[in-house]
Coordinates of C-alpha atoms and ligand atoms in Angstrom, one line a residue:
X1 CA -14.3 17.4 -129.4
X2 CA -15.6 17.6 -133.1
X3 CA -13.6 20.3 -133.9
X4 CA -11.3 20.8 -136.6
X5 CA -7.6 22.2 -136.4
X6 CA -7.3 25.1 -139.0
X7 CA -4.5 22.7 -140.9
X8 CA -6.6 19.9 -140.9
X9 CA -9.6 22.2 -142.1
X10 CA -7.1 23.5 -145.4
X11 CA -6.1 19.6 -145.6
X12 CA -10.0 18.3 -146.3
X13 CA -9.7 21.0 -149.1
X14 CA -7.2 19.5 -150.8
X15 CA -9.6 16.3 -151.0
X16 CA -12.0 18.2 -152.7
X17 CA -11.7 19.1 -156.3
X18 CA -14.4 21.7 -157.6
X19 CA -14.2 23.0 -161.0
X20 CA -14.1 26.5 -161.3
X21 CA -13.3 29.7 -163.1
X22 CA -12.1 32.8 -162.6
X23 CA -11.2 36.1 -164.8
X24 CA -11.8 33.0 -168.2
X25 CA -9.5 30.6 -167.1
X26 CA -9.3 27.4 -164.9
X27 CA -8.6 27.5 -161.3
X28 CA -6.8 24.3 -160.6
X29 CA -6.2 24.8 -156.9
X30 CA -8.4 27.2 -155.1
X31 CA -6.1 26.7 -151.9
X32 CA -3.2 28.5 -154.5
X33 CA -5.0 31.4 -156.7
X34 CA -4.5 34.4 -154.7
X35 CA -8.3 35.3 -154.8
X36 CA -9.5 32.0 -153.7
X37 CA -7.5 31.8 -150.9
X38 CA -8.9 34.3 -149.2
X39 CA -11.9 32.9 -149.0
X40 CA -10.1 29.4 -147.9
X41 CA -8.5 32.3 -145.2
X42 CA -11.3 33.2 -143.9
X43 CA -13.2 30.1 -143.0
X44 CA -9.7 28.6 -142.0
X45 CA -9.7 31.8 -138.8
X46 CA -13.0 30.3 -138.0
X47 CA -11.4 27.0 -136.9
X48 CA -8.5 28.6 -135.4
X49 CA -10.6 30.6 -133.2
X50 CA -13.1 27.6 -132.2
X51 CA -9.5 26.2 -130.4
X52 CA -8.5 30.0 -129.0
X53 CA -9.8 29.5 -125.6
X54 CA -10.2 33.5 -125.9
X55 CA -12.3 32.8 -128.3
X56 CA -13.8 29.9 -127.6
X57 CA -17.3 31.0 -125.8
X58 CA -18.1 33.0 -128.9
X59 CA -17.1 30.3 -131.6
X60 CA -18.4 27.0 -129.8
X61 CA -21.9 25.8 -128.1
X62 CA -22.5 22.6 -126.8
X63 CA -24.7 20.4 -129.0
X64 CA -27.0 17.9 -127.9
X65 CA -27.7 16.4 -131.3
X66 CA -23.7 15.0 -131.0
X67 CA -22.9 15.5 -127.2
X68 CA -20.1 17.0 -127.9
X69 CA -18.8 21.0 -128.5
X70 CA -19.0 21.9 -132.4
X71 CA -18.2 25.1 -134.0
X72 CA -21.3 27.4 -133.6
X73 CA -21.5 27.9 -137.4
X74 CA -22.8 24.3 -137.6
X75 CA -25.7 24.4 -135.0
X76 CA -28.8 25.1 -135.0
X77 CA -30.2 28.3 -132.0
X78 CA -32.6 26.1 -129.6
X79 CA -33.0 29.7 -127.2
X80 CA -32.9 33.1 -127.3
X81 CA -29.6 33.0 -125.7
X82 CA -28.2 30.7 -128.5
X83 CA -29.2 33.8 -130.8
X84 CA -27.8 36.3 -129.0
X85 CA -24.6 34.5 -129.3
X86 CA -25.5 34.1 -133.3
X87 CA -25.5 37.9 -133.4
X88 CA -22.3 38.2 -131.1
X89 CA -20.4 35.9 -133.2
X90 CA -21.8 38.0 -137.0
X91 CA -20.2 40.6 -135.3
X92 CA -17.1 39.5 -134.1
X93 CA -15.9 37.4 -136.8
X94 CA -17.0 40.8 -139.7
X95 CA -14.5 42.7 -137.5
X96 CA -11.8 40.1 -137.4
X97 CA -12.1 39.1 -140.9
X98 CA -13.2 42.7 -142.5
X99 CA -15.1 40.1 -144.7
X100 CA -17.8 37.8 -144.8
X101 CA -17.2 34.5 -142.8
X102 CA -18.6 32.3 -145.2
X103 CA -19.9 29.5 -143.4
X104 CA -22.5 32.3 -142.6
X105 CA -25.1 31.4 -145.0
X106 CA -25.2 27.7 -144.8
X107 CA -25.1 28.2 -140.8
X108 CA -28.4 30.6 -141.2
X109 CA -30.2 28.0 -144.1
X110 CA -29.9 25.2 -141.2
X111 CA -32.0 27.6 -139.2
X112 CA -34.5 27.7 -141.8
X113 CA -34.7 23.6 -143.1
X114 CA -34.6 22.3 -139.4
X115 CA -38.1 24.5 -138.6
X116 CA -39.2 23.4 -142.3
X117 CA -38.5 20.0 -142.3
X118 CA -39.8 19.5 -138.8
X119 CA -43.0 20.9 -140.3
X120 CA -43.3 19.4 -143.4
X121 CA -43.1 16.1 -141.3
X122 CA -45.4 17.0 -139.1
X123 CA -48.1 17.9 -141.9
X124 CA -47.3 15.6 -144.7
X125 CA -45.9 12.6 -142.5
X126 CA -42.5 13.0 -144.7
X127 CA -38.9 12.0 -143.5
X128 CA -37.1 15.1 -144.1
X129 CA -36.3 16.1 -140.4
X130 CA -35.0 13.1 -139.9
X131 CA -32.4 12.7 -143.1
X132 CA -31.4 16.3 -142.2
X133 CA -30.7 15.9 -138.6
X134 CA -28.7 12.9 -139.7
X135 CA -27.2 15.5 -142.2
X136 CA -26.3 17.9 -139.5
X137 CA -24.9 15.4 -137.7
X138 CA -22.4 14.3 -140.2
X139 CA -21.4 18.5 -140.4
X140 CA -20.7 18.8 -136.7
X141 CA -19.2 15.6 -136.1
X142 CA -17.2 16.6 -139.0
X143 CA -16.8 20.6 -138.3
X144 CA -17.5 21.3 -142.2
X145 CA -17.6 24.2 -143.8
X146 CA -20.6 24.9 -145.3
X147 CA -22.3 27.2 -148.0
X148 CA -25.8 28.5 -148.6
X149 CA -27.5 28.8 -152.2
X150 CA -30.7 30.4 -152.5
X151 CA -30.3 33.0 -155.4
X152 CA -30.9 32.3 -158.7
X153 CA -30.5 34.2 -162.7
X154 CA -34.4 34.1 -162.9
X155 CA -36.4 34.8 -166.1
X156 CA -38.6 38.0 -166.7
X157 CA -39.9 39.1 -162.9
X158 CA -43.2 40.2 -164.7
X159 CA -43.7 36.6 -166.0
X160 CA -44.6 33.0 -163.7
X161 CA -42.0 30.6 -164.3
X162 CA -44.1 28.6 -166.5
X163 CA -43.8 31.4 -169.1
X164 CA -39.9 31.7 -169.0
X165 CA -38.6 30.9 -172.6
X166 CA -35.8 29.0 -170.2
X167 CA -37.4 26.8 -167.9
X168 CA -33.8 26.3 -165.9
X169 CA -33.5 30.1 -165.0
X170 CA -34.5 28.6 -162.0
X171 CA -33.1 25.5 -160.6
X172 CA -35.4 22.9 -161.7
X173 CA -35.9 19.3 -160.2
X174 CA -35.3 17.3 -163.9
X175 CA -35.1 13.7 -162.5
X176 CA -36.4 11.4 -160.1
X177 CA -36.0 8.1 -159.4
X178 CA -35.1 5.3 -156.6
X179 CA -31.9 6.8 -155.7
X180 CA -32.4 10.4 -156.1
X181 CA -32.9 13.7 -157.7
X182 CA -31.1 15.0 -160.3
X183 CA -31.2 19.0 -161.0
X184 CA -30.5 21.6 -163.4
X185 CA -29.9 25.3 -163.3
X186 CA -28.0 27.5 -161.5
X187 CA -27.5 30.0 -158.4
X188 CA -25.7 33.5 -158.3
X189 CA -24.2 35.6 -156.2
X190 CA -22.9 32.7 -154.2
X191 CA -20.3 33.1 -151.2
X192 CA -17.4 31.3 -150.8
X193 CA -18.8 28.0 -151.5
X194 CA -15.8 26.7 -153.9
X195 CA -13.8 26.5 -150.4
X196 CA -16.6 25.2 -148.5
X197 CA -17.4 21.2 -148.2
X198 CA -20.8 21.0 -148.5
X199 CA -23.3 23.7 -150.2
X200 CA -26.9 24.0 -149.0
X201 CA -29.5 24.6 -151.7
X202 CA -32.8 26.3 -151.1
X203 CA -35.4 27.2 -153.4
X204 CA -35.7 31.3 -153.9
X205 CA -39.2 31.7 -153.8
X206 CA -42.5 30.6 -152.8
X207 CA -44.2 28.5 -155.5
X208 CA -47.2 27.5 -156.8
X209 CA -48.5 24.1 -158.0
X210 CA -47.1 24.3 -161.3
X211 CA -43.9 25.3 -160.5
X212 CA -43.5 22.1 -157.7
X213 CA -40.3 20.7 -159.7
X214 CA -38.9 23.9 -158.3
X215 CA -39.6 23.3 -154.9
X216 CA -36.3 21.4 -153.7
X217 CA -34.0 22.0 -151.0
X218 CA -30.6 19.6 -150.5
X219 CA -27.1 19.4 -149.6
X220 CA -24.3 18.4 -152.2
X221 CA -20.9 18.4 -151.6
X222 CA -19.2 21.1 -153.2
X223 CA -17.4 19.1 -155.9
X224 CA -20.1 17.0 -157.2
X225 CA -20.0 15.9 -160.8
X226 CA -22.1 18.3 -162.9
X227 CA -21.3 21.5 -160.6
X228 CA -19.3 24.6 -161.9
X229 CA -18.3 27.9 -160.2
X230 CA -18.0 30.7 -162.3
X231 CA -16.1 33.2 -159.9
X232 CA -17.1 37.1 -159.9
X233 CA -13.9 39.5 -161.1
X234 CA -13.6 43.2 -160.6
X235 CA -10.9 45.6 -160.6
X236 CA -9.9 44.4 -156.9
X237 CA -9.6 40.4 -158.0
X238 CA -7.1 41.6 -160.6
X239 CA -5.3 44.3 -158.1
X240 CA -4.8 40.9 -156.0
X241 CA -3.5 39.0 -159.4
X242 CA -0.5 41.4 -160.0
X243 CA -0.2 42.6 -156.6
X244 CA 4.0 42.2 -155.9
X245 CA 3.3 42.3 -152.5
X246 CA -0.2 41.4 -150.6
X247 CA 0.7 43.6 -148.1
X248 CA 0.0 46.5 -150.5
X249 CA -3.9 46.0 -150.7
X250 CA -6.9 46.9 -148.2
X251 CA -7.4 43.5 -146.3
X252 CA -4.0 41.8 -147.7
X253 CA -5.2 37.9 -146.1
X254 CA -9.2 38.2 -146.1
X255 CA -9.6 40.3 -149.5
X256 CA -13.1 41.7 -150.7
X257 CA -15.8 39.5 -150.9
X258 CA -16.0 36.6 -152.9
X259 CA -18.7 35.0 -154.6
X260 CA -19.8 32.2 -157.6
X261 CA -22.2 32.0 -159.5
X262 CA -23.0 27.9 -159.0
X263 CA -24.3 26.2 -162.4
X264 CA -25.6 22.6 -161.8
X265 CA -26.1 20.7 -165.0
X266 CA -27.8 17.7 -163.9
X267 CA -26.8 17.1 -160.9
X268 CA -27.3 13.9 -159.0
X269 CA -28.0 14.3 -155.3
X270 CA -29.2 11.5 -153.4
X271 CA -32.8 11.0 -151.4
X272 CA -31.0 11.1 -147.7
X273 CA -29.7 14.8 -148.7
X274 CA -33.3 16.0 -150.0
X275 CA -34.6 17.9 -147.2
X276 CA -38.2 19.3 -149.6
X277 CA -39.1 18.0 -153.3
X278 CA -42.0 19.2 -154.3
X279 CA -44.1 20.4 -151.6
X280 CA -44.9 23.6 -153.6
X281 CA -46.6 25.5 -150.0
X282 CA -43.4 24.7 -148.0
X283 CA -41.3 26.6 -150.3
X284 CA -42.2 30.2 -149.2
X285 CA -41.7 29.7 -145.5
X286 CA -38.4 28.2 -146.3
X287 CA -37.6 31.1 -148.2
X288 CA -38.8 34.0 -145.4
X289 CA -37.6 31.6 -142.4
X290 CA -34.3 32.0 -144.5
X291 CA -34.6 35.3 -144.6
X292 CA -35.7 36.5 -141.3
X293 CA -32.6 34.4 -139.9
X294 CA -30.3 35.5 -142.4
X295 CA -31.2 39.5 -142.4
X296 CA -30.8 39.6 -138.7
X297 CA -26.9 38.5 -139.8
X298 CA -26.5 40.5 -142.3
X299 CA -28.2 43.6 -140.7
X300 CA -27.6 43.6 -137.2
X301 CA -24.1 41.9 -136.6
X302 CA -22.0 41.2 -139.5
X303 CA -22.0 45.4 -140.5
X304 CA -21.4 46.3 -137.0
X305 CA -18.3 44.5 -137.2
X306 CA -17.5 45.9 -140.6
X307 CA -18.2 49.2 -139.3
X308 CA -16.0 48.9 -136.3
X309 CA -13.1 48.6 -139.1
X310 CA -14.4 51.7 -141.3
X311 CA -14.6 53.6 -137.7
X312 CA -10.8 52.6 -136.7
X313 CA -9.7 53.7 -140.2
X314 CA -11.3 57.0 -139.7
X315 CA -10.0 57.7 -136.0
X316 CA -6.5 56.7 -137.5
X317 CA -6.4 58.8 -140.3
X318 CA -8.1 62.0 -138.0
X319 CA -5.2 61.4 -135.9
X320 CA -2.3 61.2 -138.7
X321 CA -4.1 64.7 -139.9
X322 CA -3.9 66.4 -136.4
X323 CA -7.4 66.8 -136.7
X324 CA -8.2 65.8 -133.0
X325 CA -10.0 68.0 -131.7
X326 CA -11.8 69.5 -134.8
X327 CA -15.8 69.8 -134.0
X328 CA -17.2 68.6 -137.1
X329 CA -15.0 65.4 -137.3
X330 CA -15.6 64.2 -134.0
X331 CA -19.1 64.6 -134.7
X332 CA -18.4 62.7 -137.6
X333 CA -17.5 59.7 -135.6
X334 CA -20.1 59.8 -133.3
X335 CA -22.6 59.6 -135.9
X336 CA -20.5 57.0 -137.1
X337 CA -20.9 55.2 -133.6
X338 CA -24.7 55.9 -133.2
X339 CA -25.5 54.0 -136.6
X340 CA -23.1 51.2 -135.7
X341 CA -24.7 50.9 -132.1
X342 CA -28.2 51.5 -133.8
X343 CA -27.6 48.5 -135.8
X344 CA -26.3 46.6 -132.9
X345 CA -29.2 47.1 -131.0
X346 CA -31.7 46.3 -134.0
X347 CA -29.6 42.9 -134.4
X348 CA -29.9 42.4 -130.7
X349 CA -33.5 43.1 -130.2
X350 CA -34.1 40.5 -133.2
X351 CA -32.3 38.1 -131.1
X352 CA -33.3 38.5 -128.0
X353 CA -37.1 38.6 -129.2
X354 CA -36.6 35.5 -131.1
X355 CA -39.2 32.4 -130.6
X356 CA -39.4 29.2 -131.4
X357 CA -40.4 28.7 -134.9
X358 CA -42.8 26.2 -135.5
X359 CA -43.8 26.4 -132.1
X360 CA -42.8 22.9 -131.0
X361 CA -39.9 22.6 -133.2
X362 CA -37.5 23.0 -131.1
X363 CA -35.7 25.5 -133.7
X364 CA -35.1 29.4 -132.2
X365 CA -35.7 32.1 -135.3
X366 CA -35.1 35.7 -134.7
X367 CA -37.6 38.2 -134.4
X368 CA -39.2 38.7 -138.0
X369 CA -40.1 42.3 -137.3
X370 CA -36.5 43.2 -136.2
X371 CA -34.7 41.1 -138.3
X372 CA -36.2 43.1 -141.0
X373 CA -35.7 46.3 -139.7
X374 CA -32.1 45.4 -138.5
X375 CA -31.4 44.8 -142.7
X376 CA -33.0 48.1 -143.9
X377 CA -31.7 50.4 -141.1
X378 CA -28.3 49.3 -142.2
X379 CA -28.8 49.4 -146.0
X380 CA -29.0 53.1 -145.4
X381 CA -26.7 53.4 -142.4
X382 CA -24.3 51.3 -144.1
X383 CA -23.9 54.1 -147.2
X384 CA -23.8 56.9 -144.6
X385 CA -20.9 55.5 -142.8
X386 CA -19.0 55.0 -145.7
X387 CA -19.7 59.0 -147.1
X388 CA -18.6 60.1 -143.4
X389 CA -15.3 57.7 -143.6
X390 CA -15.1 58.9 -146.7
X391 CA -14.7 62.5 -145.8
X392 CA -12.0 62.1 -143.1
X393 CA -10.1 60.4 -145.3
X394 CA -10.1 63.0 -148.2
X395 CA -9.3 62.8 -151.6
X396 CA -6.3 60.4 -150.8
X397 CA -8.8 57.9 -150.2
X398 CA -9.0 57.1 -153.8
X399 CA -6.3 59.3 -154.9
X400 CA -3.5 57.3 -153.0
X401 CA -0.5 56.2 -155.6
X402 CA 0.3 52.3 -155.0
X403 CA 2.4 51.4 -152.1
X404 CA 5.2 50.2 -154.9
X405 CA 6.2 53.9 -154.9
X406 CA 7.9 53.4 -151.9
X407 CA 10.0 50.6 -153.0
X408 CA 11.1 52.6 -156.2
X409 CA 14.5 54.1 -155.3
X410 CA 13.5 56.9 -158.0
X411 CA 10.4 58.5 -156.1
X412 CA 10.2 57.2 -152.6
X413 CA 11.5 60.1 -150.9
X414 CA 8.8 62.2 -152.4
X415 CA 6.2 59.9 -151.8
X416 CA 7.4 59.3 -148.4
X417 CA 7.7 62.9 -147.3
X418 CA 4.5 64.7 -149.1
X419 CA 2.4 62.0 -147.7
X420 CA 3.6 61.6 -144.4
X421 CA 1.2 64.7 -143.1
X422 CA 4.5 65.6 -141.7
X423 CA 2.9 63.0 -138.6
X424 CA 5.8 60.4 -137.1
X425 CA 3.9 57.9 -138.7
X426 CA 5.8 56.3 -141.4
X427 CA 4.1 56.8 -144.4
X428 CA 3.7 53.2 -145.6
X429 CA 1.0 53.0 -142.5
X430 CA -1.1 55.8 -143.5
X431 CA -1.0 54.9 -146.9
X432 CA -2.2 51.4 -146.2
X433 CA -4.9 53.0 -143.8
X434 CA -5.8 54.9 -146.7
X435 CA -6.3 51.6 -148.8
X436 CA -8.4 50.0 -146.3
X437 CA -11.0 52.2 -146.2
X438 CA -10.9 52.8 -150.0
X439 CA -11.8 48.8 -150.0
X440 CA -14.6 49.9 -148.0
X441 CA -15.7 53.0 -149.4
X442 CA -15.1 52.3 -153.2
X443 CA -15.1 49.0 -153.4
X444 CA -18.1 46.3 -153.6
X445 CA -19.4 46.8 -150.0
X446 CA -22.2 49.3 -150.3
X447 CA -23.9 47.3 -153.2
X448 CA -23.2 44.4 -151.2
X449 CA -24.7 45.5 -147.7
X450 CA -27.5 46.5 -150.2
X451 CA -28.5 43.4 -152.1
X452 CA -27.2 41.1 -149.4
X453 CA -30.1 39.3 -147.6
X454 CA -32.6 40.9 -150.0
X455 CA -32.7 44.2 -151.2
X456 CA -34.6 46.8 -149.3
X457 CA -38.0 46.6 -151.4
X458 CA -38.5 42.7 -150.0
X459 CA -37.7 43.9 -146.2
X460 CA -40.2 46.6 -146.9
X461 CA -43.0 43.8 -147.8
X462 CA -42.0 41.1 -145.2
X463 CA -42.6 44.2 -142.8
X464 CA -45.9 45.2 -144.3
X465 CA -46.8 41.5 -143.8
X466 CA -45.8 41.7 -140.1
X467 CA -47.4 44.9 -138.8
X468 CA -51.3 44.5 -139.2
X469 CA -51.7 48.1 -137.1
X470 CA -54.8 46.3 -135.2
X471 CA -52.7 47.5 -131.9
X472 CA -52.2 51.1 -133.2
X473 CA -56.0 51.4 -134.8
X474 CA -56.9 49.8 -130.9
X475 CA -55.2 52.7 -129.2
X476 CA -56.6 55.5 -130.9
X477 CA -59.8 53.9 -130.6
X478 CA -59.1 53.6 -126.8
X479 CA -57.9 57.2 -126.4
X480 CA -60.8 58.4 -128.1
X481 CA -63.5 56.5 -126.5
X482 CA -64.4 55.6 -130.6
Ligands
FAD1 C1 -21.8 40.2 -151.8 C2 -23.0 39.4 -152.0 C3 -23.0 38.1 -151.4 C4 -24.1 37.3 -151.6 N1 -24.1 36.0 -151.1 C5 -25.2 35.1 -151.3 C6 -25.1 33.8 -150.9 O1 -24.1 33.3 -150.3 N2 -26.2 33.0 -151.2 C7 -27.3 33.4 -151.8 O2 -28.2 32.7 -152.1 N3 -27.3 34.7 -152.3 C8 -26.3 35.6 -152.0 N4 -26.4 36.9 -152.5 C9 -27.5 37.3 -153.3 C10 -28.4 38.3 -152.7 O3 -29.3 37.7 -151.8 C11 -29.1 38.9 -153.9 O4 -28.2 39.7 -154.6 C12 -30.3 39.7 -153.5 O5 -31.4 38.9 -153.1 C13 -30.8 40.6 -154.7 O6 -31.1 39.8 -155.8 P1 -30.5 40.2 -157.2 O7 -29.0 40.4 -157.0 O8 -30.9 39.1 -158.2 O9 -31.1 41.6 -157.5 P2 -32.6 41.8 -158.2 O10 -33.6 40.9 -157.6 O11 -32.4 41.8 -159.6 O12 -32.9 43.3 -157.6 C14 -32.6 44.5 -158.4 C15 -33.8 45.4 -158.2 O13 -35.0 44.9 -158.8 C16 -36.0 44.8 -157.9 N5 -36.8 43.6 -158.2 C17 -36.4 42.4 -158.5 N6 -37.4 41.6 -158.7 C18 -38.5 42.3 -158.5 C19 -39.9 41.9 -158.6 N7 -40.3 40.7 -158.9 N8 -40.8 42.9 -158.3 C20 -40.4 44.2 -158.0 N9 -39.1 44.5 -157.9 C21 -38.2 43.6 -158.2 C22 -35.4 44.7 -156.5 O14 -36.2 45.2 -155.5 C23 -34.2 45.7 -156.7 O15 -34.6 47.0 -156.6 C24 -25.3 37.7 -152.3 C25 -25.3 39.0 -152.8 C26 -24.2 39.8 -152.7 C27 -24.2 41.2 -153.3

């Protein structure tokens, strides 16, 4: 079976060595700093529950490229059924993790190169399906972890690339020759690709003719010369720095969620890991396969399991409070459960609609229409469930006092007793409760549901793009004998 053990998965880290920093200082070991490692955490679970055999069915599939089982998050949907288990899997591993599982992206960028590269080699008579089947190969015999890239700082939005004062605002093919490519430029907003082995790079955009040196999609391991991680830092990375105990904060193993932004300063990646270079037209369907895979993730499965934790916060805390059987609570939490199942449903119809994409391909995409929808019904969704969590919680939900108090000989008592809601629960629960959902609720979620996948404005033109209303206009036309 190509499948890693969890130790042997935190092992092949230690053979990599990617330069990185965090909060303006070297990290030298991202398996150590305590806000690396939960990344390194959270793909580790994924190769723990590959071996669970209650967990198996969810985190394997057979592969026919390898004949042999392989982790799901390195294989490619070849049915409808295979993306029904995609969604099923966004969702379990969100609500085991209360993070991102950050093989995510690279799993839902294979989607998009093996229907692109099949493509390009069908139109242009080019080699690319070929190197990247051999690529995916190598990642399921292998069980690596990887990342996805797509992102990047860009120049002016109002101005063509051409017309940037910095040409490498955009990552930017710089050399060519016999061997390979070499690249400059960066990506942002990247997740968990510093404890990841290999990163896979897509280009952001569509692009025209003279913008072709942008066109360029490849793999690179994660600690190739020339590449630097620049880690995010916000109030949480640095409540995980001094934390005393890791216990004390929201999602003490699995943390926030992490991300980097990737600079490549010429970086060498050889021809059998270029899966596009320069086929300017290719570039946009890259792009919105990408994105049509990647929003039914992000939309329909990963924030139903996110919610599932914000909902079992809320039911806790309603409980603690003897607020039971109070009307406008309960309500509450079925509204809470109506959005959650709503986004289910949107990430299973995407799914279960799916087709294969380039017909002949062989490659299984989800629906574009409900992949779409499934991301913008939860951008909204996502906020509401967080203001009704929120309000169960009260105040306390950002108000709490650190869970040190309770070690200090000089205030614990107090703290103990006037926050105990005089419930049996001992108060070190309900005050950990209280910080989980004030990780959800006021920490980077709701930006992150947001801009995650796209912000709302580009699933609002992909579905413009989709929907041509012949079928409405037809009925109306129909009903009134027009
Ligand atoms: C937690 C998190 C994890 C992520 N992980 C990854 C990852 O692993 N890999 C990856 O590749 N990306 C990742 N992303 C990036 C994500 O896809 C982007 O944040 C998202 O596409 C939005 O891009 P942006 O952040 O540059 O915002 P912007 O594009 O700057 O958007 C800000 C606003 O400007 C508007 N806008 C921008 N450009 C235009 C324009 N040309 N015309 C009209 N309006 C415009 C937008 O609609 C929006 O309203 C992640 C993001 C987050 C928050």
């Amino acid at each position: 079976m190509a499948l890693m053990t969890p130790e042997q998965f935190e092992a092949s880290l230690k053979e990599l060595k990617p330069r990185v920093f965090m909060n303006g200082k070297l990290v030298p070991d991202v398996l150590t700093n305590r806000n690396t490692r939960t990344v390194v955490e959270a793909n580790k679970a994924s190769y723990a529950w590959a071996l669970d055999p209650k967990y198996r069915d969810i985190m394997t599939c057979f592969s026919p490229l390898v004949d042999e089982v392989v982790n799901r998050y390195t294989y490619v949907s070849g049915t409808t059924e295979d993306l029904v288990r995609k969604a099923e899997a966004g969702t379990f591993t969100a609500e085991m993790l209360g993070t991102c599982i950050y093989r995510c992206v690279g799993y839902d960028a294979f989607h998009a190169l093996a229907a692109t590269t099949w493509e390009m080699d069908r139109d242009l008579g080019t080699e690319y399906w070929s190197r990247f089947q051999e690529f995916l190969k190598n990642v399921q015999k292998k069980d690596l972890s990887v990342a996805g890239a797509m992102t990047e700082p860009r120049g002016s939005r109002s101005k063509k690339i051409e017309n940037w004062p910095d040409p490498y605002l955009a990552l930017k093919v710089v050399e060519k020759n016999d061997k390979g490519i070499v690249v400059r430029g960066a990506k942002i907003n990247i997740s968990g690709a510093y404890a990841s082995h290999e990163l896979m790079v897509l280009p952001q955009g569509a692009h025209s003719e003279s913008e072709a040196d942008y066109a360029v999609a490849f793999a690179t391991p994660t600690d190739a010369p020339g590449i630097t991680y620049v880690c995010q830092y916000s109030p949480y990375s640095a409540e995980r720095d001094q934390a005393d105990d890791l216990e004390e904060l929201g999602n003490p193993v699995f943390g926030q969620r992490e991300t980097a932004m990737v600079i490549f300063d010429n970086v060498f990646v050889p021809w059998e890991r270029v899966f596009h270079c320069g086929e300017f037209k290719y570039s946009g369907r890259i792009v919105a396969r990408f994105a049509r895979t990647h929003r039914m993730t992000c939309g329909g499965t990963c924030k139903v399991g996110f919610m599932n934790q914000i909902i079992g916060a809320s039911k806790l805390i309603q409980e603690y409070k003897g607020l039971e059987k109070v009307a406008h609570i309960n309500e509450q939490i079925t509204e809470m459960v109506v959005l959650r199942e709503t986004g289910r449903a949107c990430g299973q119809a995407a799914a279960r609609q799916g087709k294969e994409e380039p017909p002949g391909s062989g490659v299984f995409l989800p629906d574009e229409l409900m992949g779409n929808v499934a991301k913008l019904n939860i951008c909204e969704a996502f906020w509401r469930v967080m203001a009704l969590a929120g309000d169960i919680g009260g105040g306390l939900t950002v108000t709490m006092p650190s869970l040190k108090e309770l070690k200090n000989p000089e205030i614990k008592d107090f703290v103990e007793e006037f926050y105990s809601f005089g419930s049996d629960e001992p108060t070190a629960n309900i005050l950990k409760v209280h910080k989980l959902l004030q990780h959800w609720t006021a920490g980077q979620h709701g930006v992150g549901t947001w801009h995650g996948a796209g912000p709302p404005a580009t699933q609002r033109i992909a579905i413009q793009r989709t929907v041509d209303f012949e079928h409405e206009k037809g009925l109306v036309k129909r009903t009134l004998n027009l």
